[in-house]
Amino acid sequence: MPHRPVPVSPDLRVRAARLLAATAGTAVLGALLLGAAAPASAAGPERAAPRAAARAEAPATVTVTGTGSASAAPDLAILAAGVEVTKATAKEAMAAQSTAAEALLAVLRKEGVEDRDIRTDSLSLAPVYAQTTGGESKVTGYQASQTFTAKVRRIDRAGQVIGAVNEATGGAGRVNGVVFDVADPKGLRTEAREAAYRDAYEKASQHARLSGHRLGRLVSLSEGDSLRPGHGALPSMPADEPSVPLAPGEIEEQVTVSAVFELL
């Protein structure tokens, strides 16, 4: 007896088609999610490998400090001088101080010191106290003072300038010191810097040789503050000599650098 197909309603066909489509979509989505997750999990070791390699390939370095110096004869004398007077009243003290200061400035100009090289550093007026028999402090007068800095560009005349200041200001004059220097220190500093870098390079080269390496490129370089030790200076002196012998000596500039080199 021939097999006769069972009739299927249209609604049943639609529901079956929808079920098959949903099942297929779920399978496709799952495959996509698995495919996306696999590279992500595999990327972890790949990312970590270059970092570890970079750390392993980082070159060794050596850090050294170089010091260099340069010397030159000074061409500038910086004179610190001033006046100081004590009088019974403040008005009298200021008047006497002004007279003495004018005499000091006049002699500086006469000795060839230009106005641009003369500067007032301080000006003061203060009471002078004395202890009474009863233990109390009493004002006995006033002291007025003024100090100047003068650049003497002809240092062979510095002693003569000091003597002229002493003579012009008399008992009111004060010479607080003289410092020798170079008017333009750039050339001296450049020479000292070059010597400091050579010193650093030679030290780094020796470290490379001792450790069985070759010296590589310069990684970093920094410079510290330059120093000028041993400034020629004359301490404070009384204003009672007509002239003063001076010995300028030499001015020394020191530069320090810190350098980092690769070792190959």
mmCIF file with all atom_site columns, C-alpha atoms in Angstrom, residues 72-263:
data_model
loop_
_atom_site.group_PDB
_atom_site.id
_atom_site.type_symbol
_atom_site.label_atom_id
_atom_site.label_alt_id
_atom_site.label_comp_id
_atom_site.label_asym_id
_atom_site.label_entity_id
_atom_site.label_seq_id
_atom_site.pdbx_PDB_ins_code
_atom_site.Cartn_x
_atom_site.Cartn_y
_atom_site.Cartn_z
_atom_site.occupancy
_atom_site.B_iso_or_equiv
_atom_site.pdbx_formal_charge
_atom_site.auth_seq_id
_atom_site.auth_comp_id
_atom_site.auth_asym_id
_atom_site.auth_atom_id
_atom_site.pdbx_PDB_model_num
ATOM 1   C CA . ALA A 1 72  ? 94.189  83.791  33.300 1.00 0.00 ? 72  ALA A CA 1
ATOM 2   C CA . ALA A 1 73  ? 95.679  86.999  34.608 1.00 0.00 ? 73  ALA A CA 1
ATOM 3   C CA . PRO A 1 74  ? 92.999  89.340  35.996 1.00 0.00 ? 74  PRO A CA 1
ATOM 4   C CA . ASP A 1 75  ? 92.166  92.550  34.172 1.00 0.00 ? 75  ASP A CA 1
ATOM 5   C CA . LEU A 1 76  ? 89.788  94.041  36.738 1.00 0.00 ? 76  LEU A CA 1
ATOM 6   C CA . ALA A 1 77  ? 90.083  95.154  40.364 1.00 0.00 ? 77  ALA A CA 1
ATOM 7   C CA . ILE A 1 78  ? 86.845  95.585  42.332 1.00 0.00 ? 78  ILE A CA 1
ATOM 8   C CA . LEU A 1 79  ? 87.378  97.972  45.228 1.00 0.00 ? 79  LEU A CA 1
ATOM 9   C CA . ALA A 1 80  ? 85.027  98.100  48.227 1.00 0.00 ? 80  ALA A CA 1
ATOM 10  C CA . ALA A 1 81  ? 85.392  101.427 50.028 1.00 0.00 ? 81  ALA A CA 1
ATOM 11  C CA . GLY A 1 82  ? 83.270  103.805 52.055 1.00 0.00 ? 82  GLY A CA 1
ATOM 12  C CA . VAL A 1 83  ? 83.054  106.537 54.664 1.00 0.00 ? 83  VAL A CA 1
ATOM 13  C CA . GLU A 1 84  ? 81.893  106.521 58.268 1.00 0.00 ? 84  GLU A CA 1
ATOM 14  C CA . VAL A 1 85  ? 81.475  109.444 60.696 1.00 0.00 ? 85  VAL A CA 1
ATOM 15  C CA . THR A 1 86  ? 80.014  109.932 64.164 1.00 0.00 ? 86  THR A CA 1
ATOM 16  C CA . LYS A 1 87  ? 78.540  113.249 65.312 1.00 0.00 ? 87  LYS A CA 1
ATOM 17  C CA . ALA A 1 88  ? 76.403  114.537 68.146 1.00 0.00 ? 88  ALA A CA 1
ATOM 18  C CA . THR A 1 89  ? 73.241  114.866 66.045 1.00 0.00 ? 89  THR A CA 1
ATOM 19  C CA . ALA A 1 90  ? 71.801  112.952 63.137 1.00 0.00 ? 90  ALA A CA 1
ATOM 20  C CA . LYS A 1 91  ? 71.880  116.057 60.963 1.00 0.00 ? 91  LYS A CA 1
ATOM 21  C CA . GLU A 1 92  ? 75.543  116.668 61.659 1.00 0.00 ? 92  GLU A CA 1
ATOM 22  C CA . ALA A 1 93  ? 76.390  113.000 61.015 1.00 0.00 ? 93  ALA A CA 1
ATOM 23  C CA . MET A 1 94  ? 74.629  112.962 57.647 1.00 0.00 ? 94  MET A CA 1
ATOM 24  C CA . ALA A 1 95  ? 76.225  116.232 56.598 1.00 0.00 ? 95  ALA A CA 1
ATOM 25  C CA . ALA A 1 96  ? 79.728  115.020 57.483 1.00 0.00 ? 96  ALA A CA 1
ATOM 26  C CA . GLN A 1 97  ? 79.076  111.687 55.778 1.00 0.00 ? 97  GLN A CA 1
ATOM 27  C CA . SER A 1 98  ? 77.920  113.443 52.608 1.00 0.00 ? 98  SER A CA 1
ATOM 28  C CA . THR A 1 99  ? 81.049  115.608 52.528 1.00 0.00 ? 99  THR A CA 1
ATOM 29  C CA . ALA A 1 100 ? 83.322  112.587 52.947 1.00 0.00 ? 100 ALA A CA 1
ATOM 30  C CA . ALA A 1 101 ? 81.383  110.577 50.314 1.00 0.00 ? 101 ALA A CA 1
ATOM 31  C CA . GLU A 1 102 ? 81.653  113.416 47.803 1.00 0.00 ? 102 GLU A CA 1
ATOM 32  C CA . ALA A 1 103 ? 85.407  113.526 48.368 1.00 0.00 ? 103 ALA A CA 1
ATOM 33  C CA . LEU A 1 104 ? 85.619  109.757 47.799 1.00 0.00 ? 104 LEU A CA 1
ATOM 34  C CA . LEU A 1 105 ? 83.624  109.918 44.554 1.00 0.00 ? 105 LEU A CA 1
ATOM 35  C CA . ALA A 1 106 ? 85.655  112.872 43.321 1.00 0.00 ? 106 ALA A CA 1
ATOM 36  C CA . VAL A 1 107 ? 88.974  111.096 43.793 1.00 0.00 ? 107 VAL A CA 1
ATOM 37  C CA . LEU A 1 108 ? 87.674  107.930 42.092 1.00 0.00 ? 108 LEU A CA 1
ATOM 38  C CA . ARG A 1 109 ? 86.688  109.954 39.030 1.00 0.00 ? 109 ARG A CA 1
ATOM 39  C CA . LYS A 1 110 ? 90.017  111.769 39.115 1.00 0.00 ? 110 LYS A CA 1
ATOM 40  C CA . GLU A 1 111 ? 91.816  108.400 39.073 1.00 0.00 ? 111 GLU A CA 1
ATOM 41  C CA . GLY A 1 112 ? 89.971  107.412 35.899 1.00 0.00 ? 112 GLY A CA 1
ATOM 42  C CA . VAL A 1 113 ? 87.123  105.303 37.337 1.00 0.00 ? 113 VAL A CA 1
ATOM 43  C CA . GLU A 1 114 ? 84.005  105.894 35.229 1.00 0.00 ? 114 GLU A CA 1
ATOM 44  C CA . ASP A 1 115 ? 80.599  106.633 36.740 1.00 0.00 ? 115 ASP A CA 1
ATOM 45  C CA . ARG A 1 116 ? 79.163  103.395 35.298 1.00 0.00 ? 116 ARG A CA 1
ATOM 46  C CA . ASP A 1 117 ? 81.734  101.497 37.378 1.00 0.00 ? 117 ASP A CA 1
ATOM 47  C CA . ILE A 1 118 ? 80.820  103.151 40.698 1.00 0.00 ? 118 ILE A CA 1
ATOM 48  C CA . ARG A 1 119 ? 77.854  101.871 42.707 1.00 0.00 ? 119 ARG A CA 1
ATOM 49  C CA . THR A 1 120 ? 76.462  102.710 46.148 1.00 0.00 ? 120 THR A CA 1
ATOM 50  C CA . ASP A 1 121 ? 76.044  99.489  48.128 1.00 0.00 ? 121 ASP A CA 1
ATOM 51  C CA . SER A 1 122 ? 74.669  100.805 51.415 1.00 0.00 ? 122 SER A CA 1
ATOM 52  C CA . LEU A 1 123 ? 73.683  103.971 53.286 1.00 0.00 ? 123 LEU A CA 1
ATOM 53  C CA . SER A 1 124 ? 72.896  103.998 56.992 1.00 0.00 ? 124 SER A CA 1
ATOM 54  C CA . LEU A 1 125 ? 72.277  106.297 59.945 1.00 0.00 ? 125 LEU A CA 1
ATOM 55  C CA . ALA A 1 126 ? 72.074  104.827 63.450 1.00 0.00 ? 126 ALA A CA 1
ATOM 56  C CA . PRO A 1 127 ? 72.203  106.131 67.031 1.00 0.00 ? 127 PRO A CA 1
ATOM 57  C CA . VAL A 1 128 ? 75.242  105.448 69.173 1.00 0.00 ? 128 VAL A CA 1
ATOM 58  C CA . TYR A 1 129 ? 74.499  104.245 72.699 1.00 0.00 ? 129 TYR A CA 1
ATOM 59  C CA . ALA A 1 130 ? 76.552  104.380 75.880 1.00 0.00 ? 130 ALA A CA 1
ATOM 60  C CA . GLN A 1 131 ? 75.920  102.736 79.237 1.00 0.00 ? 131 GLN A CA 1
ATOM 61  C CA . THR A 1 132 ? 75.285  105.130 82.138 1.00 0.00 ? 132 THR A CA 1
ATOM 62  C CA . THR A 1 133 ? 76.452  104.498 85.687 1.00 0.00 ? 133 THR A CA 1
ATOM 63  C CA . GLY A 1 134 ? 72.878  103.530 86.518 1.00 0.00 ? 134 GLY A CA 1
ATOM 64  C CA . GLY A 1 135 ? 72.934  100.767 83.925 1.00 0.00 ? 135 GLY A CA 1
ATOM 65  C CA . GLU A 1 136 ? 70.727  102.550 81.424 1.00 0.00 ? 136 GLU A CA 1
ATOM 66  C CA . SER A 1 137 ? 71.453  103.025 77.701 1.00 0.00 ? 137 SER A CA 1
ATOM 67  C CA . LYS A 1 138 ? 71.773  106.611 76.557 1.00 0.00 ? 138 LYS A CA 1
ATOM 68  C CA . VAL A 1 139 ? 72.108  108.022 73.043 1.00 0.00 ? 139 VAL A CA 1
ATOM 69  C CA . THR A 1 140 ? 75.432  109.830 72.820 1.00 0.00 ? 140 THR A CA 1
ATOM 70  C CA . GLY A 1 141 ? 75.488  110.563 69.099 1.00 0.00 ? 141 GLY A CA 1
ATOM 71  C CA . TYR A 1 142 ? 74.734  109.298 65.609 1.00 0.00 ? 142 TYR A CA 1
ATOM 72  C CA . GLN A 1 143 ? 76.816  107.338 63.158 1.00 0.00 ? 143 GLN A CA 1
ATOM 73  C CA . ALA A 1 144 ? 76.314  107.759 59.400 1.00 0.00 ? 144 ALA A CA 1
ATOM 74  C CA . SER A 1 145 ? 78.023  105.585 56.798 1.00 0.00 ? 145 SER A CA 1
ATOM 75  C CA . GLN A 1 146 ? 77.972  104.880 53.086 1.00 0.00 ? 146 GLN A CA 1
ATOM 76  C CA . THR A 1 147 ? 79.768  102.150 51.148 1.00 0.00 ? 147 THR A CA 1
ATOM 77  C CA . PHE A 1 148 ? 80.676  101.950 47.454 1.00 0.00 ? 148 PHE A CA 1
ATOM 78  C CA . THR A 1 149 ? 81.915  99.392  44.959 1.00 0.00 ? 149 THR A CA 1
ATOM 79  C CA . ALA A 1 150 ? 84.261  100.676 42.267 1.00 0.00 ? 150 ALA A CA 1
ATOM 80  C CA . LYS A 1 151 ? 85.629  98.732  39.291 1.00 0.00 ? 151 LYS A CA 1
ATOM 81  C CA . VAL A 1 152 ? 89.202  99.725  38.506 1.00 0.00 ? 152 VAL A CA 1
ATOM 82  C CA . ARG A 1 153 ? 89.809  98.486  34.964 1.00 0.00 ? 153 ARG A CA 1
ATOM 83  C CA . ARG A 1 154 ? 93.495  99.389  35.026 1.00 0.00 ? 154 ARG A CA 1
ATOM 84  C CA . ILE A 1 155 ? 94.566  97.030  37.780 1.00 0.00 ? 155 ILE A CA 1
ATOM 85  C CA . ASP A 1 156 ? 98.132  98.313  37.667 1.00 0.00 ? 156 ASP A CA 1
ATOM 86  C CA . ARG A 1 157 ? 96.685  101.515 39.166 1.00 0.00 ? 157 ARG A CA 1
ATOM 87  C CA . ALA A 1 158 ? 94.562  99.789  41.840 1.00 0.00 ? 158 ALA A CA 1
ATOM 88  C CA . GLY A 1 159 ? 97.078  100.427 44.633 1.00 0.00 ? 159 GLY A CA 1
ATOM 89  C CA . GLN A 1 160 ? 97.347  104.069 43.619 1.00 0.00 ? 160 GLN A CA 1
ATOM 90  C CA . VAL A 1 161 ? 93.540  104.423 43.648 1.00 0.00 ? 161 VAL A CA 1
ATOM 91  C CA . ILE A 1 162 ? 93.373  102.989 47.165 1.00 0.00 ? 162 ILE A CA 1
ATOM 92  C CA . GLY A 1 163 ? 96.047  105.383 48.362 1.00 0.00 ? 163 GLY A CA 1
ATOM 93  C CA . ALA A 1 164 ? 94.219  108.342 46.785 1.00 0.00 ? 164 ALA A CA 1
ATOM 94  C CA . VAL A 1 165 ? 90.965  107.316 48.494 1.00 0.00 ? 165 VAL A CA 1
ATOM 95  C CA . ASN A 1 166 ? 92.724  107.102 51.847 1.00 0.00 ? 166 ASN A CA 1
ATOM 96  C CA . GLU A 1 167 ? 94.239  110.543 51.424 1.00 0.00 ? 167 GLU A CA 1
ATOM 97  C CA . ALA A 1 168 ? 91.021  112.204 50.234 1.00 0.00 ? 168 ALA A CA 1
ATOM 98  C CA . THR A 1 169 ? 88.725  110.815 52.938 1.00 0.00 ? 169 THR A CA 1
ATOM 99  C CA . GLY A 1 170 ? 91.066  111.027 55.905 1.00 0.00 ? 170 GLY A CA 1
ATOM 100 C CA . GLY A 1 171 ? 89.749  109.561 59.171 1.00 0.00 ? 171 GLY A CA 1
ATOM 101 C CA . ALA A 1 172 ? 86.308  109.013 57.659 1.00 0.00 ? 172 ALA A CA 1
ATOM 102 C CA . GLY A 1 173 ? 87.574  106.691 54.920 1.00 0.00 ? 173 GLY A CA 1
ATOM 103 C CA . ARG A 1 174 ? 87.218  102.922 55.008 1.00 0.00 ? 174 ARG A CA 1
ATOM 104 C CA . VAL A 1 175 ? 88.751  100.426 52.574 1.00 0.00 ? 175 VAL A CA 1
ATOM 105 C CA . ASN A 1 176 ? 86.915  97.130  53.067 1.00 0.00 ? 176 ASN A CA 1
ATOM 106 C CA . GLY A 1 177 ? 88.735  95.041  50.482 1.00 0.00 ? 177 GLY A CA 1
ATOM 107 C CA . VAL A 1 178 ? 89.640  94.491  46.843 1.00 0.00 ? 178 VAL A CA 1
ATOM 108 C CA . VAL A 1 179 ? 88.861  91.508  44.608 1.00 0.00 ? 179 VAL A CA 1
ATOM 109 C CA . PHE A 1 180 ? 90.589  90.732  41.318 1.00 0.00 ? 180 PHE A CA 1
ATOM 110 C CA . ASP A 1 181 ? 88.611  89.290  38.438 1.00 0.00 ? 181 ASP A CA 1
ATOM 111 C CA . VAL A 1 182 ? 88.326  89.113  34.660 1.00 0.00 ? 182 VAL A CA 1
ATOM 112 C CA . ALA A 1 183 ? 85.933  91.508  32.969 1.00 0.00 ? 183 ALA A CA 1
ATOM 113 C CA . ASP A 1 184 ? 84.661  88.881  30.501 1.00 0.00 ? 184 ASP A CA 1
ATOM 114 C CA . PRO A 1 185 ? 84.799  85.349  31.971 1.00 0.00 ? 185 PRO A CA 1
ATOM 115 C CA . LYS A 1 186 ? 83.163  83.622  28.953 1.00 0.00 ? 186 LYS A CA 1
ATOM 116 C CA . GLY A 1 187 ? 86.426  82.617  27.293 1.00 0.00 ? 187 GLY A CA 1
ATOM 117 C CA . LEU A 1 188 ? 87.849  81.284  30.554 1.00 0.00 ? 188 LEU A CA 1
ATOM 118 C CA . ARG A 1 189 ? 84.659  79.324  31.251 1.00 0.00 ? 189 ARG A CA 1
ATOM 119 C CA . THR A 1 190 ? 84.645  77.856  27.719 1.00 0.00 ? 190 THR A CA 1
ATOM 120 C CA . GLU A 1 191 ? 88.204  76.603  28.133 1.00 0.00 ? 191 GLU A CA 1
ATOM 121 C CA . ALA A 1 192 ? 87.392  75.075  31.527 1.00 0.00 ? 192 ALA A CA 1
ATOM 122 C CA . ARG A 1 193 ? 84.257  73.402  30.107 1.00 0.00 ? 193 ARG A CA 1
ATOM 123 C CA . GLU A 1 194 ? 86.242  71.777  27.286 1.00 0.00 ? 194 GLU A CA 1
ATOM 124 C CA . ALA A 1 195 ? 88.748  70.461  29.814 1.00 0.00 ? 195 ALA A CA 1
ATOM 125 C CA . ALA A 1 196 ? 85.926  69.066  31.976 1.00 0.00 ? 196 ALA A CA 1
ATOM 126 C CA . TYR A 1 197 ? 84.380  67.178  29.040 1.00 0.00 ? 197 TYR A CA 1
ATOM 127 C CA . ARG A 1 198 ? 87.756  65.712  28.040 1.00 0.00 ? 198 ARG A CA 1
ATOM 128 C CA . ASP A 1 199 ? 88.254  64.556  31.621 1.00 0.00 ? 199 ASP A CA 1
ATOM 129 C CA . ALA A 1 200 ? 84.821  62.880  31.654 1.00 0.00 ? 200 ALA A CA 1
ATOM 130 C CA . TYR A 1 201 ? 85.430  61.180  28.293 1.00 0.00 ? 201 TYR A CA 1
ATOM 131 C CA . GLU A 1 202 ? 88.812  59.841  29.355 1.00 0.00 ? 202 GLU A CA 1
ATOM 132 C CA . LYS A 1 203 ? 87.340  58.428  32.566 1.00 0.00 ? 203 LYS A CA 1
ATOM 133 C CA . ALA A 1 204 ? 84.479  56.761  30.687 1.00 0.00 ? 204 ALA A CA 1
ATOM 134 C CA . SER A 1 205 ? 86.909  55.292  28.140 1.00 0.00 ? 205 SER A CA 1
ATOM 135 C CA . GLN A 1 206 ? 89.005  53.812  30.931 1.00 0.00 ? 206 GLN A CA 1
ATOM 136 C CA . HIS A 1 207 ? 85.950  52.267  32.608 1.00 0.00 ? 207 HIS A CA 1
ATOM 137 C CA . ALA A 1 208 ? 84.888  50.732  29.275 1.00 0.00 ? 208 ALA A CA 1
ATOM 138 C CA . ARG A 1 209 ? 88.351  49.248  28.728 1.00 0.00 ? 209 ARG A CA 1
ATOM 139 C CA . LEU A 1 210 ? 88.590  47.865  32.259 1.00 0.00 ? 210 LEU A CA 1
ATOM 140 C CA . SER A 1 211 ? 85.174  46.207  31.985 1.00 0.00 ? 211 SER A CA 1
ATOM 141 C CA . GLY A 1 212 ? 85.849  44.658  28.565 1.00 0.00 ? 212 GLY A CA 1
ATOM 142 C CA . HIS A 1 213 ? 83.518  46.966  26.648 1.00 0.00 ? 213 HIS A CA 1
ATOM 143 C CA . ARG A 1 214 ? 83.763  49.610  23.974 1.00 0.00 ? 214 ARG A CA 1
ATOM 144 C CA . LEU A 1 215 ? 82.592  53.130  24.671 1.00 0.00 ? 215 LEU A CA 1
ATOM 145 C CA . GLY A 1 216 ? 79.319  53.918  22.902 1.00 0.00 ? 216 GLY A CA 1
ATOM 146 C CA . ARG A 1 217 ? 77.288  57.048  22.348 1.00 0.00 ? 217 ARG A CA 1
ATOM 147 C CA . LEU A 1 218 ? 76.791  59.840  24.851 1.00 0.00 ? 218 LEU A CA 1
ATOM 148 C CA . VAL A 1 219 ? 73.402  59.349  26.541 1.00 0.00 ? 219 VAL A CA 1
ATOM 149 C CA . SER A 1 220 ? 73.207  62.496  28.686 1.00 0.00 ? 220 SER A CA 1
ATOM 150 C CA . LEU A 1 221 ? 75.380  65.412  29.761 1.00 0.00 ? 221 LEU A CA 1
ATOM 151 C CA . SER A 1 222 ? 74.819  67.994  32.497 1.00 0.00 ? 222 SER A CA 1
ATOM 152 C CA . GLU A 1 223 ? 76.923  70.831  33.842 1.00 0.00 ? 223 GLU A CA 1
ATOM 153 C CA . GLY A 1 224 ? 77.162  72.037  37.413 1.00 0.00 ? 224 GLY A CA 1
ATOM 154 C CA . ASP A 1 225 ? 77.765  75.568  38.639 1.00 0.00 ? 225 ASP A CA 1
ATOM 155 C CA . SER A 1 226 ? 81.131  76.990  37.697 1.00 0.00 ? 226 SER A CA 1
ATOM 156 C CA . LEU A 1 227 ? 83.451  78.008  40.526 1.00 0.00 ? 227 LEU A CA 1
ATOM 157 C CA . ARG A 1 228 ? 86.179  80.546  40.812 1.00 0.00 ? 228 ARG A CA 1
ATOM 158 C CA . PRO A 1 229 ? 88.232  79.530  43.853 1.00 0.00 ? 229 PRO A CA 1
ATOM 159 C CA . GLY A 1 230 ? 91.112  81.560  45.168 1.00 0.00 ? 230 GLY A CA 1
ATOM 160 C CA . HIS A 1 231 ? 89.867  85.035  44.203 1.00 0.00 ? 231 HIS A CA 1
ATOM 161 C CA . GLY A 1 232 ? 92.694  87.448  44.880 1.00 0.00 ? 232 GLY A CA 1
ATOM 162 C CA . ALA A 1 233 ? 91.399  89.532  47.794 1.00 0.00 ? 233 ALA A CA 1
ATOM 163 C CA . LEU A 1 234 ? 92.694  92.151  50.159 1.00 0.00 ? 234 LEU A CA 1
ATOM 164 C CA . PRO A 1 235 ? 91.150  92.109  53.660 1.00 0.00 ? 235 PRO A CA 1
ATOM 165 C CA . SER A 1 236 ? 89.789  95.179  55.397 1.00 0.00 ? 236 SER A CA 1
ATOM 166 C CA . MET A 1 237 ? 92.457  97.737  56.284 1.00 0.00 ? 237 MET A CA 1
ATOM 167 C CA . PRO A 1 238 ? 92.649  101.117 58.016 1.00 0.00 ? 238 PRO A CA 1
ATOM 168 C CA . ALA A 1 239 ? 92.816  104.195 55.833 1.00 0.00 ? 239 ALA A CA 1
ATOM 169 C CA . ASP A 1 240 ? 96.247  105.322 56.968 1.00 0.00 ? 240 ASP A CA 1
ATOM 170 C CA . GLU A 1 241 ? 98.581  104.415 54.087 1.00 0.00 ? 241 GLU A CA 1
ATOM 171 C CA . PRO A 1 242 ? 99.279  106.708 51.076 1.00 0.00 ? 242 PRO A CA 1
ATOM 172 C CA . SER A 1 243 ? 99.632  103.719 48.722 1.00 0.00 ? 243 SER A CA 1
ATOM 173 C CA . VAL A 1 244 ? 99.092  99.977  48.869 1.00 0.00 ? 244 VAL A CA 1
ATOM 174 C CA . PRO A 1 245 ? 101.185 97.307  47.055 1.00 0.00 ? 245 PRO A CA 1
ATOM 175 C CA . LEU A 1 246 ? 98.970  94.599  45.539 1.00 0.00 ? 246 LEU A CA 1
ATOM 176 C CA . ALA A 1 247 ? 99.599  91.163  44.021 1.00 0.00 ? 247 ALA A CA 1
ATOM 177 C CA . PRO A 1 248 ? 96.761  90.216  41.615 1.00 0.00 ? 248 PRO A CA 1
ATOM 178 C CA . GLY A 1 249 ? 97.973  86.659  40.899 1.00 0.00 ? 249 GLY A CA 1
ATOM 179 C CA . GLU A 1 250 ? 95.751  84.593  38.553 1.00 0.00 ? 250 GLU A CA 1
ATOM 180 C CA . ILE A 1 251 ? 92.038  83.936  38.257 1.00 0.00 ? 251 ILE A CA 1
ATOM 181 C CA . GLU A 1 252 ? 91.016  80.286  37.979 1.00 0.00 ? 252 GLU A CA 1
ATOM 182 C CA . GLU A 1 253 ? 87.683  79.052  36.614 1.00 0.00 ? 253 GLU A CA 1
ATOM 183 C CA . GLN A 1 254 ? 86.460  75.530  37.404 1.00 0.00 ? 254 GLN A CA 1
ATOM 184 C CA . VAL A 1 255 ? 83.652  73.635  35.619 1.00 0.00 ? 255 VAL A CA 1
ATOM 185 C CA . THR A 1 256 ? 82.206  70.230  36.518 1.00 0.00 ? 256 THR A CA 1
ATOM 186 C CA . VAL A 1 257 ? 80.146  68.044  34.153 1.00 0.00 ? 257 VAL A CA 1
ATOM 187 C CA . SER A 1 258 ? 78.314  64.729  34.626 1.00 0.00 ? 258 SER A CA 1
ATOM 188 C CA . ALA A 1 259 ? 78.136  62.409  31.614 1.00 0.00 ? 259 ALA A CA 1
ATOM 189 C CA . VAL A 1 260 ? 76.468  59.064  30.868 1.00 0.00 ? 260 VAL A CA 1
ATOM 190 C CA . PHE A 1 261 ? 77.880  56.860  28.051 1.00 0.00 ? 261 PHE A CA 1
ATOM 191 C CA . GLU A 1 262 ? 76.716  53.547  26.636 1.00 0.00 ? 262 GLU A CA 1
ATOM 192 C CA . LEU A 1 263 ? 78.973  50.513  26.947 1.00 0.00 ? 263 LEU A CA 1
#
